[in-house]
mmCIF file of C-alpha atoms in Angstrom:
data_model
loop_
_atom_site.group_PDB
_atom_site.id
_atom_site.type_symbol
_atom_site.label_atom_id
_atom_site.label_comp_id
_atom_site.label_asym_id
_atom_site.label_seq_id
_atom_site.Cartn_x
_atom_site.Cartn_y
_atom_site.Cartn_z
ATOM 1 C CA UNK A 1 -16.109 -0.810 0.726
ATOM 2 C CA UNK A 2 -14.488 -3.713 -1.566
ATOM 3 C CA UNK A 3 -13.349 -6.980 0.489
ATOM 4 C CA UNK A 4 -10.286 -7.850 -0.619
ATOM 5 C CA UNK A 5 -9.100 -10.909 1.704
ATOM 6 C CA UNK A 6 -5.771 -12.516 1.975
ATOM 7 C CA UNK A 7 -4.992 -16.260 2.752
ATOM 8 C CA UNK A 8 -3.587 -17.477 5.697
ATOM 9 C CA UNK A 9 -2.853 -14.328 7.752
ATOM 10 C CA UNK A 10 0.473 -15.922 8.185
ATOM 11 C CA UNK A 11 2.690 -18.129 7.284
ATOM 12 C CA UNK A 12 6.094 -19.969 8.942
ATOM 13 C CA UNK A 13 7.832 -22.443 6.745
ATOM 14 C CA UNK A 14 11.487 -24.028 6.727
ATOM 15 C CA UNK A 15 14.192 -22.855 3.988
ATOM 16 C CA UNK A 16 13.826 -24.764 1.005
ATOM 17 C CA UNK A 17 10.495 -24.984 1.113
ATOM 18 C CA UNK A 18 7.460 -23.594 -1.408
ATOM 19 C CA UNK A 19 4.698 -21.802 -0.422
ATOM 20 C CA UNK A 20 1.654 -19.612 -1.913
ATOM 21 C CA UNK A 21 -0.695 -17.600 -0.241
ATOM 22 C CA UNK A 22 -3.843 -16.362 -1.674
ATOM 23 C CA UNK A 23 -5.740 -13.217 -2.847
ATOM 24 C CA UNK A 24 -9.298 -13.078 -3.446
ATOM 25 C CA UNK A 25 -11.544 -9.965 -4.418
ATOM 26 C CA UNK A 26 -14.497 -9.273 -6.040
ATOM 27 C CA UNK A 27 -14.718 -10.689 -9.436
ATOM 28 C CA UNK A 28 -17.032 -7.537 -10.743
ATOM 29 C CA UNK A 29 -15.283 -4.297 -12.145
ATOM 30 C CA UNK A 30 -12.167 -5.667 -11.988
ATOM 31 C CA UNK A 31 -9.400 -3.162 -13.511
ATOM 32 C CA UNK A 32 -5.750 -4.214 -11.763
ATOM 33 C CA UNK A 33 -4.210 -6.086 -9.140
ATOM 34 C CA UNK A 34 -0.490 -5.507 -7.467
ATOM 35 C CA UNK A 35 1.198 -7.728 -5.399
ATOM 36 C CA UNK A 36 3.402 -5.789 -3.122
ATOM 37 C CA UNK A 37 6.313 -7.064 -0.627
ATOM 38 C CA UNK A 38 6.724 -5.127 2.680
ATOM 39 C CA UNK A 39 9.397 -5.897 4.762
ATOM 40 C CA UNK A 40 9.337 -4.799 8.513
ATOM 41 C CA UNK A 41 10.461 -1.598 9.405
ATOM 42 C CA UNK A 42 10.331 -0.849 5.872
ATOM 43 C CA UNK A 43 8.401 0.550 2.889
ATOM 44 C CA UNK A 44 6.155 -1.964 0.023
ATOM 45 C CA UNK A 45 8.027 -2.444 -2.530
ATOM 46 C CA UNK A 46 5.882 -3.210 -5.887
ATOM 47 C CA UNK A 47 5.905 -7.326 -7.011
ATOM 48 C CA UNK A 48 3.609 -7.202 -10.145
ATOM 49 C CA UNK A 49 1.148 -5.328 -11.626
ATOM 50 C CA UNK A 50 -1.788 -7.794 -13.687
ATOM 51 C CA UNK A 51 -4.409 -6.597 -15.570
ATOM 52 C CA UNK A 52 -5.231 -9.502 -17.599
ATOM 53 C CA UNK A 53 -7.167 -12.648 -16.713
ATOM 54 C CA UNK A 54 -4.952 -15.747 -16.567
ATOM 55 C CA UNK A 55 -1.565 -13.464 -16.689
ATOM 56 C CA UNK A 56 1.456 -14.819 -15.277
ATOM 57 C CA UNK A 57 4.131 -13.104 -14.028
ATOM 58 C CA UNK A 58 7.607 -14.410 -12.368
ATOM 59 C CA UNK A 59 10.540 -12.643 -10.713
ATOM 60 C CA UNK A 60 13.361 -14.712 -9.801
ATOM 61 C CA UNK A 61 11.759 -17.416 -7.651
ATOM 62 C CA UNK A 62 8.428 -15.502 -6.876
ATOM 63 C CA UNK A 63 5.436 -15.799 -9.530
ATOM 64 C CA UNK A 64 1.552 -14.954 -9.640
ATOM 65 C CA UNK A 65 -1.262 -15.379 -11.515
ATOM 66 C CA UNK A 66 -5.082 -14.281 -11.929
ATOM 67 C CA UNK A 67 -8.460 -15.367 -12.369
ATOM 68 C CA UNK A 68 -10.271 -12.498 -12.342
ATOM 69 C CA UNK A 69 -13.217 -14.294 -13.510
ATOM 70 C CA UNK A 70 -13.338 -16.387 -10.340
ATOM 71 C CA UNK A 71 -11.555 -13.412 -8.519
ATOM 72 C CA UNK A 72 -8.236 -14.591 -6.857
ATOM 73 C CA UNK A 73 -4.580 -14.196 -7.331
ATOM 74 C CA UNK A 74 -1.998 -16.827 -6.426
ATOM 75 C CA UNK A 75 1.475 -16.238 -5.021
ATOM 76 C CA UNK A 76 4.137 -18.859 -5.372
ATOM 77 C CA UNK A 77 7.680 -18.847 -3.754
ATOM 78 C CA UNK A 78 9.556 -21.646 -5.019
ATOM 79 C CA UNK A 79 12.225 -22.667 -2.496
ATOM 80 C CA UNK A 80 12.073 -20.359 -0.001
ATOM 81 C CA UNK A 81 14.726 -18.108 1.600
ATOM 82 C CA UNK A 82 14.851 -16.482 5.240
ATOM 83 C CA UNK A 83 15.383 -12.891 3.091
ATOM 84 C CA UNK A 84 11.767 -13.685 1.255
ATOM 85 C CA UNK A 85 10.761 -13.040 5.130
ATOM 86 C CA UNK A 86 7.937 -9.817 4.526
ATOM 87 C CA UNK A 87 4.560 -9.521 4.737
ATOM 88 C CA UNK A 88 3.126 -9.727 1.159
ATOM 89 C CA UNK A 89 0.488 -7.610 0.171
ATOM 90 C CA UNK A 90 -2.299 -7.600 -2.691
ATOM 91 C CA UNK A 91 -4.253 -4.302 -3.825
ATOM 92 C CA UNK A 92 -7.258 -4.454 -5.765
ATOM 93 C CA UNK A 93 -8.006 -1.610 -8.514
ATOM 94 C CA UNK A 94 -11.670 -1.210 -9.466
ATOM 95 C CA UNK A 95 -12.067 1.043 -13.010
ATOM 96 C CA UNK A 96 -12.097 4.578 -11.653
ATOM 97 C CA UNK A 97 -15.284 5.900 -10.412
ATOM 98 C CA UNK A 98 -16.749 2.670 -8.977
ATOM 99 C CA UNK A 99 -14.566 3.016 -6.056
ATOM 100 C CA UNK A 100 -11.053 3.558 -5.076
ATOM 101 C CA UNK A 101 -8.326 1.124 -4.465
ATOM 102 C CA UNK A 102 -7.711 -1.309 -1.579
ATOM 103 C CA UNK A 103 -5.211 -3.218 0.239
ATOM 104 C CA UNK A 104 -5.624 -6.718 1.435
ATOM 105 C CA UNK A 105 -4.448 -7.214 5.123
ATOM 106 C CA UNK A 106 -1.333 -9.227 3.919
ATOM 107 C CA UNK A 107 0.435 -12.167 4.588
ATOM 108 C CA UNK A 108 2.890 -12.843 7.156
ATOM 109 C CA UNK A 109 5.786 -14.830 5.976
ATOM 110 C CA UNK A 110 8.503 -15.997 8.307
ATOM 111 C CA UNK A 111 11.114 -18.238 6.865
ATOM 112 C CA UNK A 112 13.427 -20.099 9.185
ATOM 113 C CA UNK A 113 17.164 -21.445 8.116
ATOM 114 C CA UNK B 1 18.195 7.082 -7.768
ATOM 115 C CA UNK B 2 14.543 8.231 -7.567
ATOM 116 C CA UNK B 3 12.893 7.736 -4.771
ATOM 117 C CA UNK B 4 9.689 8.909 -2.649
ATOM 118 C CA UNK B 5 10.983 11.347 0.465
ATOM 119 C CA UNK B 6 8.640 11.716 3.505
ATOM 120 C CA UNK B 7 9.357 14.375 6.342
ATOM 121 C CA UNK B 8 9.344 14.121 8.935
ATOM 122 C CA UNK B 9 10.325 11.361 9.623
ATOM 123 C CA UNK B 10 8.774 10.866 13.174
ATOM 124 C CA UNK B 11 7.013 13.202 15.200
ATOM 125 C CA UNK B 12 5.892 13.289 18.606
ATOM 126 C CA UNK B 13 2.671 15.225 18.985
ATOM 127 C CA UNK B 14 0.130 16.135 21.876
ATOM 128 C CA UNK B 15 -3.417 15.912 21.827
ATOM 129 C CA UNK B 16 -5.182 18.959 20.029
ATOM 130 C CA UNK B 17 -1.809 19.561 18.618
ATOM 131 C CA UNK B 18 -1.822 20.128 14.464
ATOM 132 C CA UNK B 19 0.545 18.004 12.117
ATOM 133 C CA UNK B 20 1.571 18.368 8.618
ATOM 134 C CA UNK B 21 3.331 15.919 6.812
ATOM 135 C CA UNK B 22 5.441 16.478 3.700
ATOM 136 C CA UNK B 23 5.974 14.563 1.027
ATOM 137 C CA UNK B 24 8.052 15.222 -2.214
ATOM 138 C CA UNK B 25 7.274 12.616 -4.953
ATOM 139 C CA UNK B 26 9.160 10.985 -7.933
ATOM 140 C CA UNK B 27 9.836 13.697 -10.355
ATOM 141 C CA UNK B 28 7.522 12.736 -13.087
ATOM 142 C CA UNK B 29 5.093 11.035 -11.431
ATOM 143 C CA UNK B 30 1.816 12.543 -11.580
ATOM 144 C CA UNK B 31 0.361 10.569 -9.177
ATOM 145 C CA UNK B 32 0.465 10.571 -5.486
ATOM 146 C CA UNK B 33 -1.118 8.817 -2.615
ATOM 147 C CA UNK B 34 -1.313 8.632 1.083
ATOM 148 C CA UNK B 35 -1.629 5.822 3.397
ATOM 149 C CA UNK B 36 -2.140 5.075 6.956
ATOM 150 C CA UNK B 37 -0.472 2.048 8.403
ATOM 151 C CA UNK B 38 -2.649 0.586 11.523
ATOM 152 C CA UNK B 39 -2.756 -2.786 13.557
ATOM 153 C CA UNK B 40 -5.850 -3.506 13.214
ATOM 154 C CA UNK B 41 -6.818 -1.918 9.214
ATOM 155 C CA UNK B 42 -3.445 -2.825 7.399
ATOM 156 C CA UNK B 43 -2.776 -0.390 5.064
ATOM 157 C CA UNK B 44 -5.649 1.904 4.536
ATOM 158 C CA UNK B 45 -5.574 4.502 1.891
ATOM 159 C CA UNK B 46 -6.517 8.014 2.659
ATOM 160 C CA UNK B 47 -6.482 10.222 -0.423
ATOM 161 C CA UNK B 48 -4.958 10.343 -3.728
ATOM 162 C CA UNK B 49 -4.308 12.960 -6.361
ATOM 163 C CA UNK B 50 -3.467 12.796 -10.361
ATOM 164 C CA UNK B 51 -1.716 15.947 -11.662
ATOM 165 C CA UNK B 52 -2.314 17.719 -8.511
ATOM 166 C CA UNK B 53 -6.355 16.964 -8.329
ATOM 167 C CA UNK B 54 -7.643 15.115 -5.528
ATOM 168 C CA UNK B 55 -9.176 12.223 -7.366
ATOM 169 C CA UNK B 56 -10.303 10.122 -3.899
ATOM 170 C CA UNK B 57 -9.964 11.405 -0.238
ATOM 171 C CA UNK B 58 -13.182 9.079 1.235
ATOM 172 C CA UNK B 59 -10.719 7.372 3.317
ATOM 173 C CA UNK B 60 -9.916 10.301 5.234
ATOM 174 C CA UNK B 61 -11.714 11.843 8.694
ATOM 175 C CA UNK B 62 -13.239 14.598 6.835
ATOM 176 C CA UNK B 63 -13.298 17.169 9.898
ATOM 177 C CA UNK B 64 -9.905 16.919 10.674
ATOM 178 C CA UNK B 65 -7.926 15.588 7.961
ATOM 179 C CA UNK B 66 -6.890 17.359 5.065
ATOM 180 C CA UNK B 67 -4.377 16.475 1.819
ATOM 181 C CA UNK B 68 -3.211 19.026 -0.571
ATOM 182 C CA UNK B 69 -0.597 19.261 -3.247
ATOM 183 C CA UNK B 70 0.684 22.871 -3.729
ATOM 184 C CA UNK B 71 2.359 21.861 -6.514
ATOM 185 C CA UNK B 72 3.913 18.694 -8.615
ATOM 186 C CA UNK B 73 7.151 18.658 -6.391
ATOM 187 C CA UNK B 74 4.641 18.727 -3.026
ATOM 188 C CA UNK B 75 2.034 16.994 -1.486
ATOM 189 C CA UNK B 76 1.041 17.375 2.410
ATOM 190 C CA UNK B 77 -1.471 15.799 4.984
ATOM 191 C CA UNK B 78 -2.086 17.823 8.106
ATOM 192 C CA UNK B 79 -4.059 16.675 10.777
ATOM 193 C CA UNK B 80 -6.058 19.458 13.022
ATOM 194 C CA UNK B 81 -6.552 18.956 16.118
ATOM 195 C CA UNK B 82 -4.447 15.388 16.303
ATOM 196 C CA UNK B 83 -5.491 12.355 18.757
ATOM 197 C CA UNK B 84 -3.958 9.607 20.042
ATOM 198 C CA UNK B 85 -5.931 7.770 17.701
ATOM 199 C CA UNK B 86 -4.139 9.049 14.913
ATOM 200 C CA UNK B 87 -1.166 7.602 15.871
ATOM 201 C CA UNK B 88 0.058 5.107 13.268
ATOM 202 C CA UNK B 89 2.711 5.206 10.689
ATOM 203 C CA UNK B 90 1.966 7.443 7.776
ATOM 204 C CA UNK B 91 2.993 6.253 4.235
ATOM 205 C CA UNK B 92 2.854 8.296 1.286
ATOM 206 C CA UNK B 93 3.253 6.694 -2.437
ATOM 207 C CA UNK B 94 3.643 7.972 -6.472
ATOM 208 C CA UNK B 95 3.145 6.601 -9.432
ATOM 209 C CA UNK B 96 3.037 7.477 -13.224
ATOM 210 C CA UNK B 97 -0.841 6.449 -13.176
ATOM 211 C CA UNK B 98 -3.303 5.439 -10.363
ATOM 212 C CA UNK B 99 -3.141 1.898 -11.977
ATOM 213 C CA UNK B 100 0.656 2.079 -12.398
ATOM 214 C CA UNK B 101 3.431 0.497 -9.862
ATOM 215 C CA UNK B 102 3.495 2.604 -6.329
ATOM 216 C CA UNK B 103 6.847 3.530 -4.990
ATOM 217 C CA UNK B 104 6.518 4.424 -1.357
ATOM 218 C CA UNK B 105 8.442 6.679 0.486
ATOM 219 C CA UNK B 106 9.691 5.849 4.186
ATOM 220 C CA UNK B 107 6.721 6.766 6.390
ATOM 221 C CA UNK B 108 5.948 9.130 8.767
ATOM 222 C CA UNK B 109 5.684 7.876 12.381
ATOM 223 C CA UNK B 110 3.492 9.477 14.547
ATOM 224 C CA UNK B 111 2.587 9.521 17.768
ATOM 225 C CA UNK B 112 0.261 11.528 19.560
ATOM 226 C CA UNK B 113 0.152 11.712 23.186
#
């Protein structure tokens, strides 16, 4: 079983404000790692897909990168928004045949006008 | 608009009661995946197949679980006999390759009494 672990659990911050939460798995085998956005009462939607260490991706005002020699992934929302209110989720894809893919727990974000 | 469809799309069960879920994937996509949604695991992956083949199903109860894909436009997960324990939402996903951006259909919510 990989341990893929999120940072913080959850998160409540005031419009306007930035925030990144963290991803962290192990640094070994590494093949991919999504960022996913799940919204309640709704399905993940797909954020990025990184493959490469130190890639950078950006959508609107959400970006990420990766270390995958260090193993983590950073998520940055730049001024937040109530609607960037989700739980944000990070999956971790060893090469096939080492073992299968996993899910971090996520992280709660609440953002309050 | 493509998109992942998931029947039903709740279902109310009793104990020792069997339960198949359906789920119809992105034409094209050759990949397909299903999920359990819990409180206390996150989301948890149960199996997943490439072109039709279960390539991982270690996540899954063995002895009453089971996850097939009759064919490309198809994939179901019946559980027999259901517990209350299974309740939980039920999330099936497809993609163009295992490592490839998951779209995820609306869940299956069940409940077993």
């Amino acid at each position: 079983i990989l341990n893929v672990e999120q940072s913080p659990q959850s998160l409540h911050v005031q419009e306007g404000d930035s925030t990144n939460f963290t991803c962290s798995f192990p640094s070994s085998n590494f093949y991919a790692l999504h960022w996913y956005r799940w919204e309640t009462a709704k399905s993940p939607e797909a954020l990025f897909v990184m493959t490469l260490n130190g890639d950078e991706k950006k959508k609107g005002r959400i970006s990420a990168t990766l270390n995958t020699k260090e193993g983590y992934s950073y998520l940055y929302i730049k001024g937040s928004q109530p609607e960037d209110s989700a739980t944000y989720l990070c999956a971790f894809y060893p090469p096939i045949g080492y073992s299968t893919l996993t899910f971090g727990k996520g992280t709660m974000l609440l953002v309050s006008p | 608009d493509a998109r992942v469809t998931q029947t039903p799309r709740h279902k109310v069960t009793e104990m020792g009661q069997e339960v198949t879920m359906r789920c119809q994937p992105i034409l094209g996509h050759n990949t397909v995946f299903w999920y359990r949604q819990t409180m206390m695991q996150g989301l948890e992956l149960l199996a997943y197949f490439r072109n039709r083949a279960p390539l991982d199903d270690s996540g899954m109860p063995k002895d009453r679980f089971s996850a097939e894909m009759p064919d490309a436009t198809l994939a179901t997960l019946k559980i027999q006999p259901s517990e209350p324990r299974d309740s939980a939402v039920y999330f099936c996903a497809s993609g163009l390759a295992t490592t490839d951006t998951q779209y995820f259909g609306p869940g299956t919510r069940l409940t077993v009494l």
